[in-house]
Amino acid sequence: MHKQVRHIFSKTFGSRPGIRTFFSPGRVNLIGEHIDYNGGFVFPCALSIGNYGAIALREDQTIRFFSQNFESVGIVTVSLSDLDFNPNHNWANYAKGVIREMRIRGMVIDRGFDVAVFGDLPNSSGLSSSASIELLIGVMMNDLFGLGISRPDLAVLCKKVENEYIGVNCGIMDQFVIANAKAEHGLLLDCNTLDFTQVPLHLHGHTIVICNSKVKRGLVDSKYNERRAQCEAAKAVFQRRLPIRELCDLSLEQFAEYASDLKDDVLFRRARHAVTENIRTQNAHRQLLADDLIGFGQAMTASHRSLRDDYEVSCAELDVLVDLALANGAIGARMTGAGFGGCTVNLVPQNCLDSFRSAVIDGYRQAFGIEAPIYFAVPSDGTKEIAER
Ligand code: GLA
């Protein structure tokens, strides 16, 4: 793949010395869903699929972007002095926003460059293609211009770009894991403090399998913002009783004691998801450390039920994918990411991978007439330069 992206670079911008190649992964969240913005624990890992980028400096102040995945957008040409959002620039806005934010903070990016991108991550499937692009450019700038930004700070910077420049009100999970992940590990992140632990994924004969529903819901952004607002409203009710900073600061006991203050059933269920998901995630981490894969899988499935019934961010297609997975050997299955479409993540014994795959594909085709792409996840490193071979 890295040869391919260099080829795309040369074809688009002409061959020249000094081309450097980077890889930025996508991510899948194993457990801890919709609680990064509630100060909870999340447990994602980075994937071996993602975005490859080739970059070379120029002598002037011009930046040219090209992505093979958005061929019809063509080459986007901008000047270092004009990095404002432009809807015509499509995917390149993610890159422009990061560079702009770095310059606003006084970081010295004083030469233009050409950059070509090529990725094998399905777009709009909930595997974080946008955070992957942000970190790709962020790490390129950090390395090429010697900016010295730490990985956690880079993640926070990219999240700010997504929130304020792109206008998507996401939490910190995606940018953080893509910036900081380690191969063969999951990353347990406390979103309150940004303390994190790399957790070896000893899966004892199981594979993390991702099933893509291929459903892309236009409503994701508005529903996502609605969920965030509901959590804020629920938090304000508990804050009248307890000195909590975030909804996930509540223990199960505190939740039980004061939940009757929530006069609204919807707010009650949203808060119950946040509190129980946070506890499930910490328990799942302990279960993994104790080699209790069955317990870990059960926590994943319980997470799905809570997202489906209490948080109401699943959809019929994701529910069918989860049911098919559990009926065909998975020891845990859940929707992953923002929901309303996108992917499920499943823990599947290696000795039934083939039958799992064909049964899920057949069952999903019968139910919805859609071929579901299935990926075997390889927990990978965060964004990095790829060594020359
Ligand atoms: C999206 C957001 C994340 C997180 C998940 C849900 O992926 O970008 O910050 O909130 O949804 O867990």
Coordinates of C-alpha atoms and ligand atoms in Angstrom, one line a residue:
M1 CA 0.0 0.0 0.0
H2 CA 2.8 2.5 0.8
K3 CA 4.2 1.8 -2.7
Q4 CA 0.8 2.5 -4.1
V5 CA 0.5 5.9 -2.4
R6 CA 3.9 6.9 -3.6
H7 CA 2.9 6.0 -7.1
I8 CA -0.2 8.1 -6.8
F9 CA 1.9 10.9 -5.5
S10 CA 4.3 10.7 -8.5
K11 CA 1.5 10.4 -11.0
T12 CA -0.3 13.4 -9.5
F13 CA 2.5 15.8 -8.6
G14 CA 5.6 14.3 -10.4
S15 CA 8.4 12.3 -9.0
R16 CA 11.0 14.0 -6.8
P17 CA 13.4 13.2 -4.0
G18 CA 12.3 13.6 -0.3
I19 CA 8.9 12.0 -0.4
R20 CA 7.9 10.6 3.0
T21 CA 5.2 8.1 3.6
F22 CA 2.8 7.8 6.6
F23 CA 0.0 5.5 7.7
S24 CA -2.9 6.6 9.9
P25 CA -5.4 3.9 11.1
G26 CA -9.1 3.7 11.5
R27 CA -10.4 2.6 14.8
V28 CA -13.0 0.3 16.3
N29 CA -14.4 0.7 19.8
L30 CA -14.5 -2.6 21.7
I31 CA -16.7 -1.2 24.5
G32 CA -17.5 2.2 26.2
E33 CA -19.9 3.7 23.7
H34 CA -21.3 7.2 23.8
I35 CA -19.5 8.0 27.1
D36 CA -16.4 9.8 26.0
Y37 CA -18.3 13.1 26.1
N38 CA -19.7 12.1 29.5
G39 CA -16.2 11.7 31.1
G40 CA -16.4 7.9 31.1
F41 CA -13.9 5.1 30.2
V42 CA -13.7 3.9 26.6
F43 CA -11.7 0.9 25.2
P44 CA -11.0 1.2 21.5
C45 CA -8.2 -0.1 19.3
A46 CA -6.6 1.1 16.1
L47 CA -7.0 -1.0 12.9
S48 CA -4.7 -2.1 10.2
I49 CA -6.9 -0.4 7.6
G50 CA -6.8 3.3 7.3
N51 CA -5.2 6.1 5.3
Y52 CA -1.8 6.2 3.6
G53 CA -0.3 9.5 2.8
A54 CA 2.8 10.6 0.8
I55 CA 4.2 14.1 1.3
A56 CA 7.0 16.3 0.0
L57 CA 7.9 19.9 0.8
R58 CA 7.8 22.6 -1.8
E59 CA 9.9 25.8 -2.0
D60 CA 6.9 28.2 -2.0
Q61 CA 3.8 28.8 0.2
T62 CA 1.4 26.5 -1.8
I63 CA -0.3 23.4 -0.5
R64 CA -1.7 20.8 -2.9
F65 CA -3.9 18.0 -1.7
F66 CA -5.1 14.9 -3.7
S67 CA -7.0 11.8 -2.5
Q68 CA -7.5 8.8 -4.7
N69 CA -10.6 8.1 -2.6
F70 CA -12.1 11.4 -3.7
E71 CA -10.8 11.4 -7.2
S72 CA -13.7 13.6 -8.5
V73 CA -12.7 16.4 -6.1
G74 CA -9.4 16.6 -8.0
I75 CA -6.3 18.5 -6.7
V76 CA -7.2 21.0 -4.1
T77 CA -4.7 23.9 -4.2
V78 CA -4.5 26.5 -1.3
S79 CA -2.1 28.9 0.1
L80 CA -0.7 28.7 3.6
S81 CA -2.2 32.1 4.3
D82 CA -5.7 31.0 3.4
L83 CA -6.8 27.9 5.1
D84 CA -10.5 28.9 5.8
F85 CA -13.1 26.2 5.5
N86 CA -14.4 25.8 1.9
P87 CA -17.2 23.4 1.2
N88 CA -15.8 22.7 -2.3
H89 CA -12.6 21.4 -0.8
N90 CA -14.5 18.3 0.6
W91 CA -12.1 15.9 2.5
A92 CA -9.2 18.4 2.3
N93 CA -10.9 20.6 4.9
Y94 CA -9.9 18.1 7.6
A95 CA -6.3 18.6 6.7
K96 CA -6.6 22.3 6.2
G97 CA -8.2 22.7 9.6
V98 CA -5.4 20.9 11.4
I99 CA -2.7 23.0 9.7
R100 CA -4.7 26.2 10.4
E101 CA -5.1 25.4 14.0
M102 CA -1.3 24.7 14.4
R103 CA -0.5 28.0 12.8
I104 CA -3.0 29.9 15.0
R105 CA -1.1 28.4 18.0
G106 CA 2.1 29.9 16.7
M107 CA 3.6 26.7 15.4
V108 CA 6.0 27.3 12.5
I109 CA 4.7 25.8 9.3
D110 CA 6.4 28.1 6.8
R111 CA 6.7 26.1 3.6
G112 CA 4.1 24.6 1.3
F113 CA 3.9 20.9 0.3
D114 CA 2.2 18.4 -1.9
V115 CA 0.3 15.5 -0.3
A116 CA -1.4 12.5 -1.8
V117 CA -3.7 10.2 0.2
F118 CA -5.1 6.7 -0.5
G119 CA -7.1 4.7 2.0
D120 CA -8.7 1.3 2.4
L121 CA -11.1 2.4 5.1
P122 CA -14.8 2.4 4.1
N123 CA -16.1 6.0 4.4
S124 CA -19.1 6.8 6.6
S125 CA -19.0 3.4 8.2
G126 CA -18.2 4.5 11.7
L127 CA -14.6 3.5 11.6
S128 CA -13.4 7.1 11.9
S129 CA -12.1 8.0 8.5
S130 CA -12.2 11.7 9.4
A131 CA -10.1 11.4 12.6
S132 CA -7.7 9.2 10.6
I133 CA -7.1 12.0 8.1
E134 CA -6.8 14.6 10.8
L135 CA -4.1 12.6 12.5
L136 CA -2.4 11.7 9.3
I137 CA -1.8 15.4 8.5
G138 CA -1.2 16.3 12.2
V139 CA 1.6 13.7 12.5
M140 CA 3.1 14.7 9.1
M141 CA 3.3 18.4 10.2
N142 CA 4.7 17.4 13.6
D143 CA 7.4 15.3 12.0
L144 CA 8.3 17.4 8.9
F145 CA 8.4 20.8 10.8
G146 CA 9.7 19.4 14.1
L147 CA 6.8 20.9 16.1
G148 CA 7.3 18.7 19.1
I149 CA 3.6 18.2 20.0
S150 CA 2.9 15.2 22.2
R151 CA 0.5 12.6 20.9
P152 CA -2.2 13.3 23.5
D153 CA -1.9 17.0 22.7
L154 CA -2.1 16.3 19.0
A155 CA -5.3 14.3 19.6
V156 CA -6.9 17.2 21.6
L157 CA -5.9 19.6 18.8
C158 CA -7.5 17.4 16.1
K159 CA -10.7 17.1 18.2
K160 CA -10.9 20.8 18.4
V161 CA -10.6 21.1 14.6
E162 CA -13.4 18.5 14.2
N163 CA -15.6 20.4 16.8
E164 CA -15.0 24.0 15.7
Y165 CA -13.7 24.0 12.1
I166 CA -15.6 21.0 10.7
G167 CA -18.6 21.5 13.1
V168 CA -19.0 18.0 14.3
N169 CA -19.6 17.8 18.1
C170 CA -17.6 14.6 18.7
G171 CA -15.8 13.4 21.8
I172 CA -12.1 12.7 22.2
M173 CA -12.1 8.9 21.7
D174 CA -11.4 8.6 18.0
Q175 CA -8.6 11.1 17.7
F176 CA -7.0 9.9 20.9
V177 CA -6.8 6.2 20.0
I178 CA -5.6 6.9 16.5
A179 CA -2.8 9.1 17.9
N180 CA -1.8 6.8 20.7
A181 CA -2.6 3.2 19.8
K182 CA -0.1 0.4 20.1
A183 CA -0.1 -2.8 18.0
E184 CA -1.7 -5.8 19.6
H185 CA -3.2 -3.6 22.3
G186 CA -6.4 -1.9 23.2
L187 CA -6.3 1.5 24.7
L188 CA -8.3 2.1 27.9
L189 CA -8.9 5.8 28.1
D190 CA -10.3 7.8 31.1
C191 CA -12.0 10.6 29.2
N192 CA -12.2 12.7 32.3
T193 CA -8.4 12.9 32.8
L194 CA -7.1 11.6 29.5
D195 CA -5.0 9.1 31.5
F196 CA -4.6 6.0 29.4
T197 CA -3.4 2.4 29.6
Q198 CA -2.2 0.2 26.8
V199 CA -3.9 -3.2 27.4
P200 CA -2.5 -6.3 25.7
L201 CA -5.3 -8.0 23.7
H202 CA -4.7 -11.6 24.6
L203 CA -7.7 -13.0 22.9
H204 CA -6.9 -16.7 23.3
G205 CA -8.1 -18.1 20.0
H206 CA -10.6 -15.3 19.3
T207 CA -10.6 -12.7 16.6
I208 CA -12.2 -9.2 16.5
V209 CA -14.5 -9.2 13.6
I210 CA -16.2 -6.1 12.1
C211 CA -19.4 -6.4 10.1
N212 CA -20.4 -3.4 8.0
S213 CA -24.2 -2.8 7.8
K214 CA -23.6 -0.4 4.9
V215 CA -26.3 1.8 6.3
K216 CA -25.5 5.4 6.3
R217 CA -27.9 7.5 8.2
G218 CA -28.2 11.2 7.4
L219 CA -29.5 11.9 10.9
V220 CA -26.4 10.8 12.8
D221 CA -25.2 14.3 13.5
S222 CA -28.5 15.7 14.8
K223 CA -29.3 12.6 16.8
Y224 CA -25.8 12.6 18.2
N225 CA -26.2 16.2 19.3
E226 CA -29.6 15.4 20.8
R227 CA -28.1 12.6 22.9
R228 CA -25.3 14.9 24.1
A229 CA -27.9 17.5 25.1
Q230 CA -30.0 14.9 27.0
C231 CA -26.9 13.8 28.9
E232 CA -26.2 17.4 29.8
A233 CA -29.8 17.8 31.0
A234 CA -29.6 14.7 33.1
K235 CA -26.3 15.7 34.6
A236 CA -27.7 19.1 35.7
V237 CA -30.4 17.3 37.7
F238 CA -27.8 15.1 39.5
Q239 CA -25.6 18.2 40.1
R240 CA -28.3 19.6 42.3
R241 CA -27.6 16.8 44.7
L242 CA -24.0 15.8 44.2
P243 CA -20.7 17.6 43.3
I244 CA -20.2 15.7 40.0
R245 CA -18.3 17.1 37.0
E246 CA -19.5 14.6 34.5
L247 CA -22.4 12.1 34.3
C248 CA -20.0 9.2 34.4
D249 CA -18.7 10.4 37.8
L250 CA -21.9 8.8 39.2
S251 CA -21.6 5.4 40.9
L252 CA -24.4 2.9 40.4
E253 CA -25.5 3.6 44.0
Q254 CA -25.7 7.3 43.5
F255 CA -27.6 6.9 40.3
A256 CA -30.1 4.6 42.0
E257 CA -30.5 7.0 44.9
Y258 CA -31.3 10.1 42.9
A259 CA -32.6 8.8 39.6
S260 CA -36.2 9.5 40.7
D261 CA -35.3 13.2 40.4
L262 CA -35.3 12.6 36.6
K263 CA -38.9 13.1 36.0
D264 CA -38.5 12.2 32.3
D265 CA -38.2 8.6 31.3
V266 CA -36.0 9.4 28.3
L267 CA -33.5 11.3 30.4
F268 CA -33.6 8.4 32.9
R269 CA -32.7 5.8 30.3
R270 CA -30.0 8.0 28.7
A271 CA -28.3 8.5 32.1
R272 CA -28.7 4.8 33.0
H273 CA -26.8 3.9 29.8
A274 CA -24.0 6.3 30.6
V275 CA -23.6 5.1 34.2
T276 CA -23.9 1.3 33.4
E277 CA -21.7 1.5 30.3
N278 CA -18.9 3.2 32.2
I279 CA -19.0 0.4 34.8
R280 CA -19.3 -2.3 32.1
T281 CA -16.2 -0.9 30.4
Q282 CA -14.1 -1.0 33.6
N283 CA -15.3 -4.5 34.4
A284 CA -14.6 -5.7 30.8
H285 CA -11.0 -4.4 31.2
R286 CA -10.6 -6.4 34.4
Q287 CA -12.2 -9.5 32.8
L288 CA -9.8 -9.2 29.9
L289 CA -6.8 -9.0 32.3
A290 CA -8.1 -12.1 34.1
D291 CA -8.4 -14.0 30.7
D292 CA -12.2 -14.1 31.2
L293 CA -13.0 -13.8 27.5
I294 CA -16.6 -15.0 28.0
G295 CA -17.2 -12.3 30.6
F296 CA -15.7 -9.7 28.2
G297 CA -18.0 -10.9 25.4
Q298 CA -21.0 -10.8 27.6
A299 CA -20.2 -7.2 28.5
M300 CA -20.0 -6.3 24.8
T301 CA -23.5 -7.8 24.3
A302 CA -24.9 -6.1 27.3
S303 CA -23.5 -2.8 25.9
H304 CA -25.4 -3.4 22.7
R305 CA -28.7 -4.0 24.6
S306 CA -28.2 -0.8 26.5
L307 CA -27.4 1.2 23.4
R308 CA -30.4 -0.3 21.7
D309 CA -33.0 0.0 24.5
D310 CA -31.8 2.9 26.8
Y311 CA -29.7 5.1 24.5
E312 CA -31.7 4.3 21.3
V313 CA -28.8 4.7 18.8
S314 CA -29.0 1.3 17.1
C315 CA -31.2 0.4 14.1
A316 CA -32.9 -2.7 12.7
E317 CA -29.9 -3.6 10.5
L318 CA -27.4 -3.4 13.4
D319 CA -29.7 -5.4 15.6
V320 CA -30.0 -8.1 13.0
L321 CA -26.2 -8.2 12.6
V322 CA -25.7 -8.6 16.3
D323 CA -28.4 -11.4 16.5
L324 CA -26.8 -13.2 13.5
A325 CA -23.4 -13.0 15.1
L326 CA -24.5 -14.4 18.5
A327 CA -26.4 -17.2 16.7
N328 CA -23.3 -18.1 14.8
G329 CA -20.6 -18.5 17.3
A330 CA -19.7 -14.9 18.5
I331 CA -19.2 -14.7 22.3
G332 CA -19.9 -11.0 22.2
A333 CA -21.4 -8.6 19.7
R334 CA -22.4 -5.0 19.6
M335 CA -22.8 -1.9 17.5
T336 CA -19.7 0.3 17.5
G337 CA -19.2 4.0 17.0
A338 CA -22.0 6.6 16.9
G339 CA -24.7 4.2 15.7
F340 CA -27.8 4.5 13.4
G341 CA -25.8 2.5 10.9
G342 CA -22.1 1.8 10.4
C343 CA -20.6 -1.4 11.9
T344 CA -20.8 -4.0 14.6
V345 CA -17.8 -5.4 16.4
N346 CA -17.8 -9.1 17.4
L347 CA -15.6 -11.5 19.4
V348 CA -15.5 -14.7 17.4
P349 CA -13.7 -18.0 18.1
Q350 CA -11.1 -18.6 15.4
N351 CA -12.3 -22.1 14.8
C352 CA -15.6 -20.9 13.5
L353 CA -14.5 -17.8 11.5
D354 CA -15.5 -19.3 8.1
S355 CA -18.9 -20.5 9.1
F356 CA -19.5 -17.2 11.0
R357 CA -18.6 -15.2 8.0
S358 CA -20.9 -17.0 5.5
A359 CA -23.8 -17.3 8.0
V360 CA -23.8 -13.6 8.8
I361 CA -23.4 -12.6 5.1
D362 CA -26.3 -15.0 4.1
G363 CA -28.6 -14.0 6.9
Y364 CA -28.1 -10.3 6.4
R365 CA -28.6 -10.6 2.6
Q366 CA -31.9 -12.5 3.3
A367 CA -33.1 -9.8 5.8
F368 CA -32.1 -6.7 3.9
G369 CA -30.8 -7.6 0.4
I370 CA -27.4 -6.1 1.3
E371 CA -24.0 -7.7 1.1
A372 CA -22.3 -7.0 4.4
P373 CA -18.5 -6.5 4.1
I374 CA -16.7 -8.4 6.9
Y375 CA -13.2 -7.4 8.2
F376 CA -10.9 -9.3 10.6
A377 CA -9.5 -6.6 12.7
V378 CA -5.7 -6.5 13.5
P379 CA -5.1 -4.1 16.4
S380 CA -2.4 -1.8 15.1
D381 CA -0.2 1.1 15.9
G382 CA -1.4 4.7 15.9
T383 CA -0.4 7.1 13.1
K384 CA 3.2 6.8 12.1
E385 CA 5.8 7.2 9.3
I386 CA 6.3 4.0 7.4
A387 CA 9.9 2.9 7.2
E388 CA 11.4 2.8 3.7
R389 CA 11.9 -0.7 2.3
Ligands
GLA1 C1 -18.3 9.0 17.4 C2 -17.6 10.1 18.1 C3 -16.9 9.7 19.3 C4 -17.8 8.9 20.3 C5 -18.6 7.8 19.5 C6 -19.6 7.1 20.3 O1 -17.4 8.1 16.9 O2 -16.7 10.7 17.2 O3 -16.3 10.8 20.0 O4 -18.7 9.7 21.0 O5 -19.2 8.4 18.3 O6 -19.0 6.4 21.3

